[in-house]
Coordinates of N, CA and C and ligand atoms in Angstrom, one line a residue:
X27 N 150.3 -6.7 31.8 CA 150.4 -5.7 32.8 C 150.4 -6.5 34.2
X28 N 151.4 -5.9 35.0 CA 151.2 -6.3 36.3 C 149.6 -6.7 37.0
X29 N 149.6 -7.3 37.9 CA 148.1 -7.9 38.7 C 148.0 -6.4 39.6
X30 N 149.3 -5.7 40.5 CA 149.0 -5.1 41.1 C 148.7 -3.9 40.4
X31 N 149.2 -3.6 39.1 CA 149.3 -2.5 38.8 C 148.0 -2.1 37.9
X32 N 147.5 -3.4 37.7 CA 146.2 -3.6 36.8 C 144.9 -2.9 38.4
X33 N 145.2 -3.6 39.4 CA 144.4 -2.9 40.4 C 144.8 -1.9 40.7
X34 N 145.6 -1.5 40.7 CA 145.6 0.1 41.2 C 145.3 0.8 40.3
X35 N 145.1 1.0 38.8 CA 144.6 1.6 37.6 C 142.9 1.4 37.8
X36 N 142.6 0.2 38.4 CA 141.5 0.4 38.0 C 140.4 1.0 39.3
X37 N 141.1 1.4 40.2 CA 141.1 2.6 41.1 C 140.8 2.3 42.3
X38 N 140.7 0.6 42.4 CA 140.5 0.0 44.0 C 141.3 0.0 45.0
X39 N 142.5 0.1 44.6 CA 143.9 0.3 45.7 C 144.7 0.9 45.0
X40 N 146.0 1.3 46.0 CA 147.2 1.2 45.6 C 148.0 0.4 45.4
X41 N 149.4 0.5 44.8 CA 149.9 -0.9 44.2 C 150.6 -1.7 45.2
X42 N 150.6 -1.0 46.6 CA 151.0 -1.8 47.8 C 150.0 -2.3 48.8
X43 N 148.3 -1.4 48.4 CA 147.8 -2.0 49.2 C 146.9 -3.8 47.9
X44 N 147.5 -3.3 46.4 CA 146.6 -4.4 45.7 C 147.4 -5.7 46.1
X45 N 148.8 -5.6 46.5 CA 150.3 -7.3 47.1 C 149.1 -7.5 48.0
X46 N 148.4 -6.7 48.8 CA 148.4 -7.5 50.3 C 147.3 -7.8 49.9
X47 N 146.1 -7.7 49.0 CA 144.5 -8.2 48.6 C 145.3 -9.4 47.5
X48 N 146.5 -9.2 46.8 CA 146.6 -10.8 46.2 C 147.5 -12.1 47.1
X49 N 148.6 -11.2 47.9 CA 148.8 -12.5 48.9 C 147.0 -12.7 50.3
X50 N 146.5 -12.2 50.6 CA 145.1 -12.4 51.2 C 144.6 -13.5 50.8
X51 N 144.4 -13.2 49.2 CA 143.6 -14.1 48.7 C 142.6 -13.5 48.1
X52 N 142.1 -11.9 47.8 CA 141.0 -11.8 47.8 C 141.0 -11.4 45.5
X53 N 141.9 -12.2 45.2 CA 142.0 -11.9 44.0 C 142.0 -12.9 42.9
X54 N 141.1 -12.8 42.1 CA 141.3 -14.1 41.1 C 141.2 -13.6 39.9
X55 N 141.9 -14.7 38.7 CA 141.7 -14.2 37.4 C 141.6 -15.2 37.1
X56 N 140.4 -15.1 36.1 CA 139.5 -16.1 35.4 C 138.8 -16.8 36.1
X57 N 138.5 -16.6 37.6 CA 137.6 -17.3 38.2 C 138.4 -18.2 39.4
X58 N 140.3 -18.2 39.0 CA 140.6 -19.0 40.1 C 141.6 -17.7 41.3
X59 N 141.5 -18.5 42.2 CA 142.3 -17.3 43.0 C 144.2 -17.0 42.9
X60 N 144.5 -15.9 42.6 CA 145.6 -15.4 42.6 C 147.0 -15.0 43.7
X61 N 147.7 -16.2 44.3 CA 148.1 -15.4 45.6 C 149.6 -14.7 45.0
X62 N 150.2 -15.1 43.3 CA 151.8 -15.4 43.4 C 151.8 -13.5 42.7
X63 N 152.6 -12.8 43.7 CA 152.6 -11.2 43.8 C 153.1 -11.0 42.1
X64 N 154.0 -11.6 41.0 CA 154.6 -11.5 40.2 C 153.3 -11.4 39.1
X65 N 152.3 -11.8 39.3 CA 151.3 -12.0 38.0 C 150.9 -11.2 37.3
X66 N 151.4 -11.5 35.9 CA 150.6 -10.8 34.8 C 149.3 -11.0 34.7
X67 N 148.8 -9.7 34.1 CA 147.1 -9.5 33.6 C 147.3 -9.5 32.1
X68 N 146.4 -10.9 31.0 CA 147.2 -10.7 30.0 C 145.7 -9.9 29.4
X69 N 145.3 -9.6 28.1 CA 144.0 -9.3 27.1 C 143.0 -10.4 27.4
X70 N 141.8 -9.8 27.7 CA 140.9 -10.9 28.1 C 140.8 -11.4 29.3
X71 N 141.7 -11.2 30.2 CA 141.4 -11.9 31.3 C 140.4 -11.2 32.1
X72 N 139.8 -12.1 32.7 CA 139.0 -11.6 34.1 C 139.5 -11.3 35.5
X73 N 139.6 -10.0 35.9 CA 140.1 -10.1 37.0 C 138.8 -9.6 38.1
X74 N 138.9 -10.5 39.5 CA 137.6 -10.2 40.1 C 138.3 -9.6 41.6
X75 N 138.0 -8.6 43.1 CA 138.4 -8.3 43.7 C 137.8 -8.6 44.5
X76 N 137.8 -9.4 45.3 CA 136.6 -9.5 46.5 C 135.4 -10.2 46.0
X77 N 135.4 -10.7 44.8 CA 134.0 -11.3 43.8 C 133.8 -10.1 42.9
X78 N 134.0 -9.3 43.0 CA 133.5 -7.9 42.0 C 134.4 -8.0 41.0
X79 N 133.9 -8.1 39.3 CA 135.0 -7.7 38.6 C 135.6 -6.2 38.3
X80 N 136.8 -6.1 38.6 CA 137.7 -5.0 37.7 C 137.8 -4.9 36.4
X81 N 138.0 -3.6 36.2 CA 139.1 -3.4 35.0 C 139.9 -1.9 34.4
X82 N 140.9 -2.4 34.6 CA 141.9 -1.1 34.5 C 141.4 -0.2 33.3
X83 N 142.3 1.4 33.9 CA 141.7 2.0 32.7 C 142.9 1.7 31.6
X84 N 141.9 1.4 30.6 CA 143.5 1.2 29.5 C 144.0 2.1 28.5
X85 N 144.8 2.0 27.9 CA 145.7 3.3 27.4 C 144.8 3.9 26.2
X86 N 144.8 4.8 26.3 CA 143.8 5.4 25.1 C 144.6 6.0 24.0
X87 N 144.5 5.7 23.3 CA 144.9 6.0 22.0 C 143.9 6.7 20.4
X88 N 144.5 7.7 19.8 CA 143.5 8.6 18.9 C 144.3 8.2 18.1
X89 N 143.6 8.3 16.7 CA 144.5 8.2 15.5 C 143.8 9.1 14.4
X90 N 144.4 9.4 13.5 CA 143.9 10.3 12.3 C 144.1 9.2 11.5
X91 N 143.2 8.9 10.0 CA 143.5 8.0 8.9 C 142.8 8.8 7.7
X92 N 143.5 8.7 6.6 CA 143.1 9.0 5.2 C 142.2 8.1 5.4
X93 N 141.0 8.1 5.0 CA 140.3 7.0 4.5 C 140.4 6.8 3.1
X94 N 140.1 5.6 2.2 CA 140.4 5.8 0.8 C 138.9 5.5 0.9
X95 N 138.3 5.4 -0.8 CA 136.9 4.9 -1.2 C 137.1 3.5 -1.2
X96 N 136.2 3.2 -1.1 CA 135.7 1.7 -1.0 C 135.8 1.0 -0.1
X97 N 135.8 1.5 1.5 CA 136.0 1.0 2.4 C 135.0 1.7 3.2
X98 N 134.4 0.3 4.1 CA 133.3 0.5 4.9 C 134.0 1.0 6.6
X99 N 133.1 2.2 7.1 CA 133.9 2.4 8.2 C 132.7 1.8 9.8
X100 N 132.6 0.5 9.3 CA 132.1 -0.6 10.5 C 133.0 -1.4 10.7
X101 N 133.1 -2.1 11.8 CA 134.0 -3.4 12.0 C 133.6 -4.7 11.6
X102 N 132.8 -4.7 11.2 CA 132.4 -5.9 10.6 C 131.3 -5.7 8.7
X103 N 131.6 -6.5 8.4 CA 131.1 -5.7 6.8 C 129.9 -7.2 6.3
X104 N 128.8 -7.2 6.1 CA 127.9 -8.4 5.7 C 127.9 -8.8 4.4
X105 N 128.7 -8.0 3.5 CA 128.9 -8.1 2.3 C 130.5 -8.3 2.2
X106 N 131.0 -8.4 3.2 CA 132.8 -9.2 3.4 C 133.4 -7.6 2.4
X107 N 133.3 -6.6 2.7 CA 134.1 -5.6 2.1 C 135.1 -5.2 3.5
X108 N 136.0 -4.4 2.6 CA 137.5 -4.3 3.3 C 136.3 -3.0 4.3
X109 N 136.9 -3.2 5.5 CA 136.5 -2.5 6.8 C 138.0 -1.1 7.0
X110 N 138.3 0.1 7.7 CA 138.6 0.8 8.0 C 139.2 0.3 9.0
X111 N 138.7 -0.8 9.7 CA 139.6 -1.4 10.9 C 140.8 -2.2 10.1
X112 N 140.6 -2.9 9.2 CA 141.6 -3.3 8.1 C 143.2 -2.7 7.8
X113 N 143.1 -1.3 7.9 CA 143.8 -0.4 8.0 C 145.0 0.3 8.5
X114 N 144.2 -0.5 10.2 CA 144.8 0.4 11.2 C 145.2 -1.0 11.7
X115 N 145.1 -2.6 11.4 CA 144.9 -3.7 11.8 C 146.5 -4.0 12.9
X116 N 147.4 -2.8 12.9 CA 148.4 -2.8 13.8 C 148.7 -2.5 15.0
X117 N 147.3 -1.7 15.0 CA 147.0 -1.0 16.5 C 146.6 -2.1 17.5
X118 N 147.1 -2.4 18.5 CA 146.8 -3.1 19.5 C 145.5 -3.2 20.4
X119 N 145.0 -1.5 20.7 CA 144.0 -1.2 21.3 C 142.8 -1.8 20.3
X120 N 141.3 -1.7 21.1 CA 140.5 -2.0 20.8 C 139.8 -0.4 19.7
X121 N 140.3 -0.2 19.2 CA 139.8 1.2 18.7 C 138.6 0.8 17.3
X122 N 137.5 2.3 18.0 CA 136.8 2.0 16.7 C 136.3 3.6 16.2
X123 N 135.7 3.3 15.1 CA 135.5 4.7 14.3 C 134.7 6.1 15.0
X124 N 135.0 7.2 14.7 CA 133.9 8.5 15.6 C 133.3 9.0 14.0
X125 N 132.3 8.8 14.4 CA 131.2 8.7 13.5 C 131.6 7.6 12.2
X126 N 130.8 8.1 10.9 CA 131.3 7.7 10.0 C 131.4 8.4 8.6
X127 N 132.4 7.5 7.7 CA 132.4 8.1 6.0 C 132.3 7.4 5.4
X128 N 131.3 7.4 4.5 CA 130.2 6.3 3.3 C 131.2 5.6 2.4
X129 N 130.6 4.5 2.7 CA 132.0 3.6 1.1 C 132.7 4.5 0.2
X130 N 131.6 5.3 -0.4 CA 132.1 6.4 -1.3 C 132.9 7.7 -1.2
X131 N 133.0 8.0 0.4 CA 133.7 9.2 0.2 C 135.1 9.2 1.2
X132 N 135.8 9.9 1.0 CA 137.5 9.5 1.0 C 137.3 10.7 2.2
X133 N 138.6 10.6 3.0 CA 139.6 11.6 4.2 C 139.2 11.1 5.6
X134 N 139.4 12.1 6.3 CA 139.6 12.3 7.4 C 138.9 11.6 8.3
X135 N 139.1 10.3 8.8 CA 138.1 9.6 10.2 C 139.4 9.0 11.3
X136 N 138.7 10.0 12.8 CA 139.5 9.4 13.6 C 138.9 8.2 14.3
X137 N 139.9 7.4 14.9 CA 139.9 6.4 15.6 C 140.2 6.5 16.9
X138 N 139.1 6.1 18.1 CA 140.1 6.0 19.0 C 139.3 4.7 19.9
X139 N 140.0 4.2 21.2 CA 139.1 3.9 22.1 C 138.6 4.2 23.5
X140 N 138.5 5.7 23.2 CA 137.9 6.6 23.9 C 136.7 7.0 24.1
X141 N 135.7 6.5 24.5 CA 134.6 6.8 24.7 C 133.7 8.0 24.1
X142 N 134.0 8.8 25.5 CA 134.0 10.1 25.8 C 134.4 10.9 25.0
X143 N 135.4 10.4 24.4 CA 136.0 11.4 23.4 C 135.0 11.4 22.2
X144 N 135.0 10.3 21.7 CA 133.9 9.8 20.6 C 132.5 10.7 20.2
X145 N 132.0 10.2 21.6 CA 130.8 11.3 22.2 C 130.5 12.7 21.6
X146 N 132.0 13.4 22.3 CA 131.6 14.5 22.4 C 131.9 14.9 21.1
X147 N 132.8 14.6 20.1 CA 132.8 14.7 18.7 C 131.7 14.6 17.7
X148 N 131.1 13.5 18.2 CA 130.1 13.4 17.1 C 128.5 14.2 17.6
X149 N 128.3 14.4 18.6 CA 127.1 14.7 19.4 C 127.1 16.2 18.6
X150 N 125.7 16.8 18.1 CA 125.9 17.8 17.7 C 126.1 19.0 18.3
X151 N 125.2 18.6 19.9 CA 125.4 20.1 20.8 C 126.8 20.6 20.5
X152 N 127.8 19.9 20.7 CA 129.3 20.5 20.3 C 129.6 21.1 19.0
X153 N 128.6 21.2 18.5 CA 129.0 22.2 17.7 C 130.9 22.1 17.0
X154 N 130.8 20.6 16.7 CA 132.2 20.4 16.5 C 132.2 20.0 14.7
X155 N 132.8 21.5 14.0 CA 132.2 21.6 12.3 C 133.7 20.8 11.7
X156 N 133.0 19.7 10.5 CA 133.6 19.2 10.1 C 133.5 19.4 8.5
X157 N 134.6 19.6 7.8 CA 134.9 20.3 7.0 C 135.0 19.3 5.5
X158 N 134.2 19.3 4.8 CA 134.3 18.4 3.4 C 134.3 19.5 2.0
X159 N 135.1 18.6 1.2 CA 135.2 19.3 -0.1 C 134.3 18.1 -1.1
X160 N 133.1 19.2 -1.6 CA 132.5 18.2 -2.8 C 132.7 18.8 -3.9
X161 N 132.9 17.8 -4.6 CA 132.5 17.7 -6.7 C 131.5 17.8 -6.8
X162 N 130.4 18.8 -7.2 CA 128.9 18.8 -6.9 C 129.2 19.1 -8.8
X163 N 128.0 18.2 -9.3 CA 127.4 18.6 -10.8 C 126.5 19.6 -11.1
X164 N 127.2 20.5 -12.2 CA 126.3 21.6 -12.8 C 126.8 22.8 -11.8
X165 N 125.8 24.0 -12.1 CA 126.2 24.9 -11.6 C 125.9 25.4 -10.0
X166 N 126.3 26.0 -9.2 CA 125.7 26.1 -8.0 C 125.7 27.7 -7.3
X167 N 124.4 27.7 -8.2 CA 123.6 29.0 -8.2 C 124.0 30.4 -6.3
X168 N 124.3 31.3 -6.5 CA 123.4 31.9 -5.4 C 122.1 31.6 -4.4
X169 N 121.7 31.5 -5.4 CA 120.3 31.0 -4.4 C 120.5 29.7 -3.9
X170 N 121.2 29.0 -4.2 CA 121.4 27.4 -4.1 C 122.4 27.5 -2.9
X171 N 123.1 28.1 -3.1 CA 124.4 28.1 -1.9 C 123.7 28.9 -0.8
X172 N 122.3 29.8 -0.5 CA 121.7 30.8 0.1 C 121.0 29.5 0.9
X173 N 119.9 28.5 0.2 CA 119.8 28.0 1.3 C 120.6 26.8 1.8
X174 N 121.7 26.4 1.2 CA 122.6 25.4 1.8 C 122.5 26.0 3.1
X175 N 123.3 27.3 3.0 CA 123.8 28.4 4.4 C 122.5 28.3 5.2
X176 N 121.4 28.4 5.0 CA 120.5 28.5 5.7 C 120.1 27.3 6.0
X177 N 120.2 26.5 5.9 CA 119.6 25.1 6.3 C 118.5 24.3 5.1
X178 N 118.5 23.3 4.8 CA 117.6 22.5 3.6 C 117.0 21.2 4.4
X179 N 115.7 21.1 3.6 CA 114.9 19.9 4.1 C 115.7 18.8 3.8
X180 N 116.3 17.3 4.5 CA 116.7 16.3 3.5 C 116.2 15.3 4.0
X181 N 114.5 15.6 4.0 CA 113.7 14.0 4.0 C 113.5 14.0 5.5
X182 N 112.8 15.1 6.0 CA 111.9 14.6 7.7 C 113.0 15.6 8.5
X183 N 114.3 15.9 7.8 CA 114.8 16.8 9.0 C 115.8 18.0 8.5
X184 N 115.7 19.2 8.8 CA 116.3 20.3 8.5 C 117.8 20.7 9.1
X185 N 118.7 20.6 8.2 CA 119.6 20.8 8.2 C 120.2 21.8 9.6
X186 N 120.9 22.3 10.0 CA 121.7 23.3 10.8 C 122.0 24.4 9.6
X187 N 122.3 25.5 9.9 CA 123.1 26.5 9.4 C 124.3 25.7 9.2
X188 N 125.1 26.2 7.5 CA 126.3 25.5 7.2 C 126.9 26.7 6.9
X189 N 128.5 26.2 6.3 CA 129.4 27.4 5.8 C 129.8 26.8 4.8
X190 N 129.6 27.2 3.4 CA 129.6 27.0 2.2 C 130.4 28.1 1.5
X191 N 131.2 27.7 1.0 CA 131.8 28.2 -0.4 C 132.6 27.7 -1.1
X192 N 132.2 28.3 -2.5 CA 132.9 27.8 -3.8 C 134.2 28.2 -4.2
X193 N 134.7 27.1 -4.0 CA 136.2 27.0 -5.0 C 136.6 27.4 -5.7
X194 N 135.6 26.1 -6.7 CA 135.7 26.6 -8.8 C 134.3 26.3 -9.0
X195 N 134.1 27.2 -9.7 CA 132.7 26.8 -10.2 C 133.2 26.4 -11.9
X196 N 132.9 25.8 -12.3 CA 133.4 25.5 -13.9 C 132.0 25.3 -14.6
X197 N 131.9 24.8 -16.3 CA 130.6 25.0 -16.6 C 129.7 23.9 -16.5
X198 N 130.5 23.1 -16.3 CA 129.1 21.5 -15.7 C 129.6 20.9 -14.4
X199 N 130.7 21.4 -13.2 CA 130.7 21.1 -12.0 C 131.4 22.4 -11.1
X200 N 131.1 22.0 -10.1 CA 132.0 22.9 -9.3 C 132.6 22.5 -7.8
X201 N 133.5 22.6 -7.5 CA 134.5 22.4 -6.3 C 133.9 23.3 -4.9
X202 N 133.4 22.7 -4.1 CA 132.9 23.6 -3.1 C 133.2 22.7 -1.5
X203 N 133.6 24.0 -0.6 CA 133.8 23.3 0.7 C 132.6 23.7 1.6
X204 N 132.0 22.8 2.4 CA 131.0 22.8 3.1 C 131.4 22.2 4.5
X205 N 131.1 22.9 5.7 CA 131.4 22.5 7.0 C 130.0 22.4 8.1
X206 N 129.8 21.3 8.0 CA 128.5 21.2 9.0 C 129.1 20.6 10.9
X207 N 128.1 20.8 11.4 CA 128.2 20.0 12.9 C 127.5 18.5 13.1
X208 N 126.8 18.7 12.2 CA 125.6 17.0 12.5 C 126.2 16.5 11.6
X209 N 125.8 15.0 11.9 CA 126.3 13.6 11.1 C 125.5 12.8 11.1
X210 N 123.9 13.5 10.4 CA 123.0 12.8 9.8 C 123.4 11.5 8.7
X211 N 122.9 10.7 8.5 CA 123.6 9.5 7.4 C 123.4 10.4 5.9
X212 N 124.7 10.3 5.7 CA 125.1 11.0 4.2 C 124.2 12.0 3.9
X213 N 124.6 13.1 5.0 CA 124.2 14.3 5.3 C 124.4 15.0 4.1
X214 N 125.6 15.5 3.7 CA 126.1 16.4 2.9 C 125.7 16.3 1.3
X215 N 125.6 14.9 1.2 CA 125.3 14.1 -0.3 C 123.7 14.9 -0.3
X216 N 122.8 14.4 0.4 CA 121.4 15.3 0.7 C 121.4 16.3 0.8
X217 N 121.9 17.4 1.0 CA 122.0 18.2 0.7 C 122.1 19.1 -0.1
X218 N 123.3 18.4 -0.9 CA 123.1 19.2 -2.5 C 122.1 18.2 -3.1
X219 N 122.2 17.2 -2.8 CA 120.7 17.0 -3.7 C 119.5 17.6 -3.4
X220 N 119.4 18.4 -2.3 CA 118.0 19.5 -1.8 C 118.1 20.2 -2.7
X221 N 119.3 20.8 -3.2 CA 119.1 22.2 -3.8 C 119.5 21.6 -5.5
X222 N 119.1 20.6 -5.8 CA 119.5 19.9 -7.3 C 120.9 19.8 -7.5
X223 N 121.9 19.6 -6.8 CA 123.3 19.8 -7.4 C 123.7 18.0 -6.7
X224 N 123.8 17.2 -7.7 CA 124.4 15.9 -7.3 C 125.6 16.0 -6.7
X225 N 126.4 15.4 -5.8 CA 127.4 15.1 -5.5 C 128.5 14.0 -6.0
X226 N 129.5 14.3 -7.2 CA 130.1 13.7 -7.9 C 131.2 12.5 -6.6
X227 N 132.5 13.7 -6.2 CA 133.2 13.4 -5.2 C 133.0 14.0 -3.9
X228 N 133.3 13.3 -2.9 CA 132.9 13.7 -1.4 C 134.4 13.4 -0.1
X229 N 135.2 14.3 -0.2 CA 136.5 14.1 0.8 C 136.4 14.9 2.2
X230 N 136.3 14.6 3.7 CA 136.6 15.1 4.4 C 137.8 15.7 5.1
X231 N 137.9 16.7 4.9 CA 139.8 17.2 5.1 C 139.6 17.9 6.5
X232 N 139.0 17.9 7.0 CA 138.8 18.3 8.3 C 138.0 18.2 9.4
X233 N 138.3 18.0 10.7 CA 137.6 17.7 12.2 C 137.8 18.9 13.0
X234 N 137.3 19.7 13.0 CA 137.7 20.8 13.9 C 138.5 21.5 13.3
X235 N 139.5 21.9 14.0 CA 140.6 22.7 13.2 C 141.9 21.4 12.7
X236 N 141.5 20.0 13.2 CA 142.4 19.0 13.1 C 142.0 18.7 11.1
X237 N 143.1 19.0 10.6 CA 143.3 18.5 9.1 C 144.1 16.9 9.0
X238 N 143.3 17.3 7.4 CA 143.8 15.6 7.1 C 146.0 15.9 6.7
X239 N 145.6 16.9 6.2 CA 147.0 17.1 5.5 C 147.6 16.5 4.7
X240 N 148.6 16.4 4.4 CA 149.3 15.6 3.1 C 149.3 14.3 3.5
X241 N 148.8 13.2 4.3 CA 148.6 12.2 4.7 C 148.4 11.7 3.6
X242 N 148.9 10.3 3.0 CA 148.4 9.4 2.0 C 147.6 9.0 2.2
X243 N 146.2 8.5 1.2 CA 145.5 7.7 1.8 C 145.7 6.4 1.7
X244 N 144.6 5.7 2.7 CA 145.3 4.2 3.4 C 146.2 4.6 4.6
X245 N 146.8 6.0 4.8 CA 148.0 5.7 5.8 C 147.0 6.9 7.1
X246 N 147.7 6.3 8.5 CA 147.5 6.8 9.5 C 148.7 7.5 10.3
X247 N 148.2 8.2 11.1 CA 149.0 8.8 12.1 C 148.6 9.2 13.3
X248 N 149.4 9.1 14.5 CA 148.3 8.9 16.3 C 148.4 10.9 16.3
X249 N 147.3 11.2 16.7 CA 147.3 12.5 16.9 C 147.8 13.1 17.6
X250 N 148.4 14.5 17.6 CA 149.2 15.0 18.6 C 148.5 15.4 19.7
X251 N 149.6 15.5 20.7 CA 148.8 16.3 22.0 C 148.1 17.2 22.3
X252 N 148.5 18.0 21.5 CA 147.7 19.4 20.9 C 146.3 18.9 20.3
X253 N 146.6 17.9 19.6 CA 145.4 17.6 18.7 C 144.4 17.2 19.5
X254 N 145.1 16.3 20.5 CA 143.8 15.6 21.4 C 143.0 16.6 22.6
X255 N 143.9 17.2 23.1 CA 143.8 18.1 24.4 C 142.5 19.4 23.3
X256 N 142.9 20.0 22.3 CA 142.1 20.5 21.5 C 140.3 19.6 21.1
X257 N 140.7 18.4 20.6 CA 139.4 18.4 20.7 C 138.5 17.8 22.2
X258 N 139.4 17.1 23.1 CA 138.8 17.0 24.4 C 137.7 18.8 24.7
X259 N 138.2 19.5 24.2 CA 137.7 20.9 24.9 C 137.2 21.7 24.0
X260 N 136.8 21.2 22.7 CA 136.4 21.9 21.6 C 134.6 22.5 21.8
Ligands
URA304 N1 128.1 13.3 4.4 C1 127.9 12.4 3.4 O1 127.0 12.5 2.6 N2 128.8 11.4 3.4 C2 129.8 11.2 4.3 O2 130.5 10.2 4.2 C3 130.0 12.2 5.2 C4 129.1 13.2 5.3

């Protein structure tokens, strides 16, 4: 990116008044001073304004990704397993996961490097319900789905109100979608183990009203406008 254009993004000038602070003198990158008006700002560089460093705002980018199983959704893995950053390893931006989904369970995790955006997704005051389908073992009684809906102990802390219902119930498992707002660590998995029902498989097909959809998994796609402006205000 341009020098001038990199300062006027990052909201100290405009791009005619940043020519006259780098022919001045009052601009360096990396520590030495910058007078030639043509200069690129490349990744990494330091740029300082008067001694203060800057830094532009940079392009924000969201992404939707299938997640598959067996992939850790940290950027770094201590047991050297395939990361979720892995994935998306084409993306330019520094993007990283909003919230997360356990080695074991597959769909829906966005990516962005958005802050703010991240934030307000995962934070529960928003009340932003995210929609998973489990393989739970055995049957899943009335009463069992009564207090899911109402909230269950899972070890020191009580769930929120959920929205639970069954699929299929069949005679040693059943298919059931559950939509919570918190993103306790492997919330949902505790859960039905509160009410005795193990959790076989665990896929998230939804963030809001944003679906995973026929997306393959392993593959990604940048979210739409709609999608982003929607959850900015969700
Ligand atoms: N709840 C879980 O138990 N696991 C997940 O990956 C997400 C929610």
């Amino acid at each position: 990116m341009r020098l001038n254009k990199y300062i006027a993004q990052a909201g100290i000038a405009s791009r005619r008044k940043a020519d006259e602070l780098i022919i001045n003198g009052n601009v360096k990158i990396n520590g030495l001073p910058v007078k030639e008006l043509g200069t690129d700002v490349k990744e990494g560089d330091v740029v300082e304004v008067n001694g203060r460093r800057i830094e532009a705002e940079g392009k924000k980018v969201y992404i939707a990704l299938n997640k598959p199983l067996g992939y850790v959704t940290t950027s770094s893995d201590d047991k050297d397993r395939a990361t979720v950053l892995d994935l998306v390893a084409d993306i330019p931006e520094r993007i990283f996961p909003v919230g997360r989904l356990d080695y074991n369970t597959s769909g829906l995790l966005i990516l962005t490097n958005d802050g703010d955006f991240a934030y307000r997704l995962t934070h529960p005051k928003h009340h932003v319900y995210k929609t998973y389908r489990a393989v739970v073992q055995g049957q899943l009684s009335n009463e069992r789905i009564a207090r899911l809906r109402k909230g269950v102990d899972i070890g020191g802390f009580v769930t929120s109100p959920a929205i639970v219902n069954v699929i299929k119930q069949q005679e040693r498992k059943a298919l059931v979608e559950i939509l919570i707002y918190e993103g306790k660590n492997r919330q949902v998995r505790k859960m039905f183990n509160a009410v005795g029902n193990k959790v076989l498989e665990l896929e998230r097909i939804a963030i809001g009203d944003v679906r995973l959809g026929r997306m393959m998994e392993g593959h990604y796609r940048k979210l739409t406008r709609e999608e982003i402006e929607y959850l900015k205000n969700v």
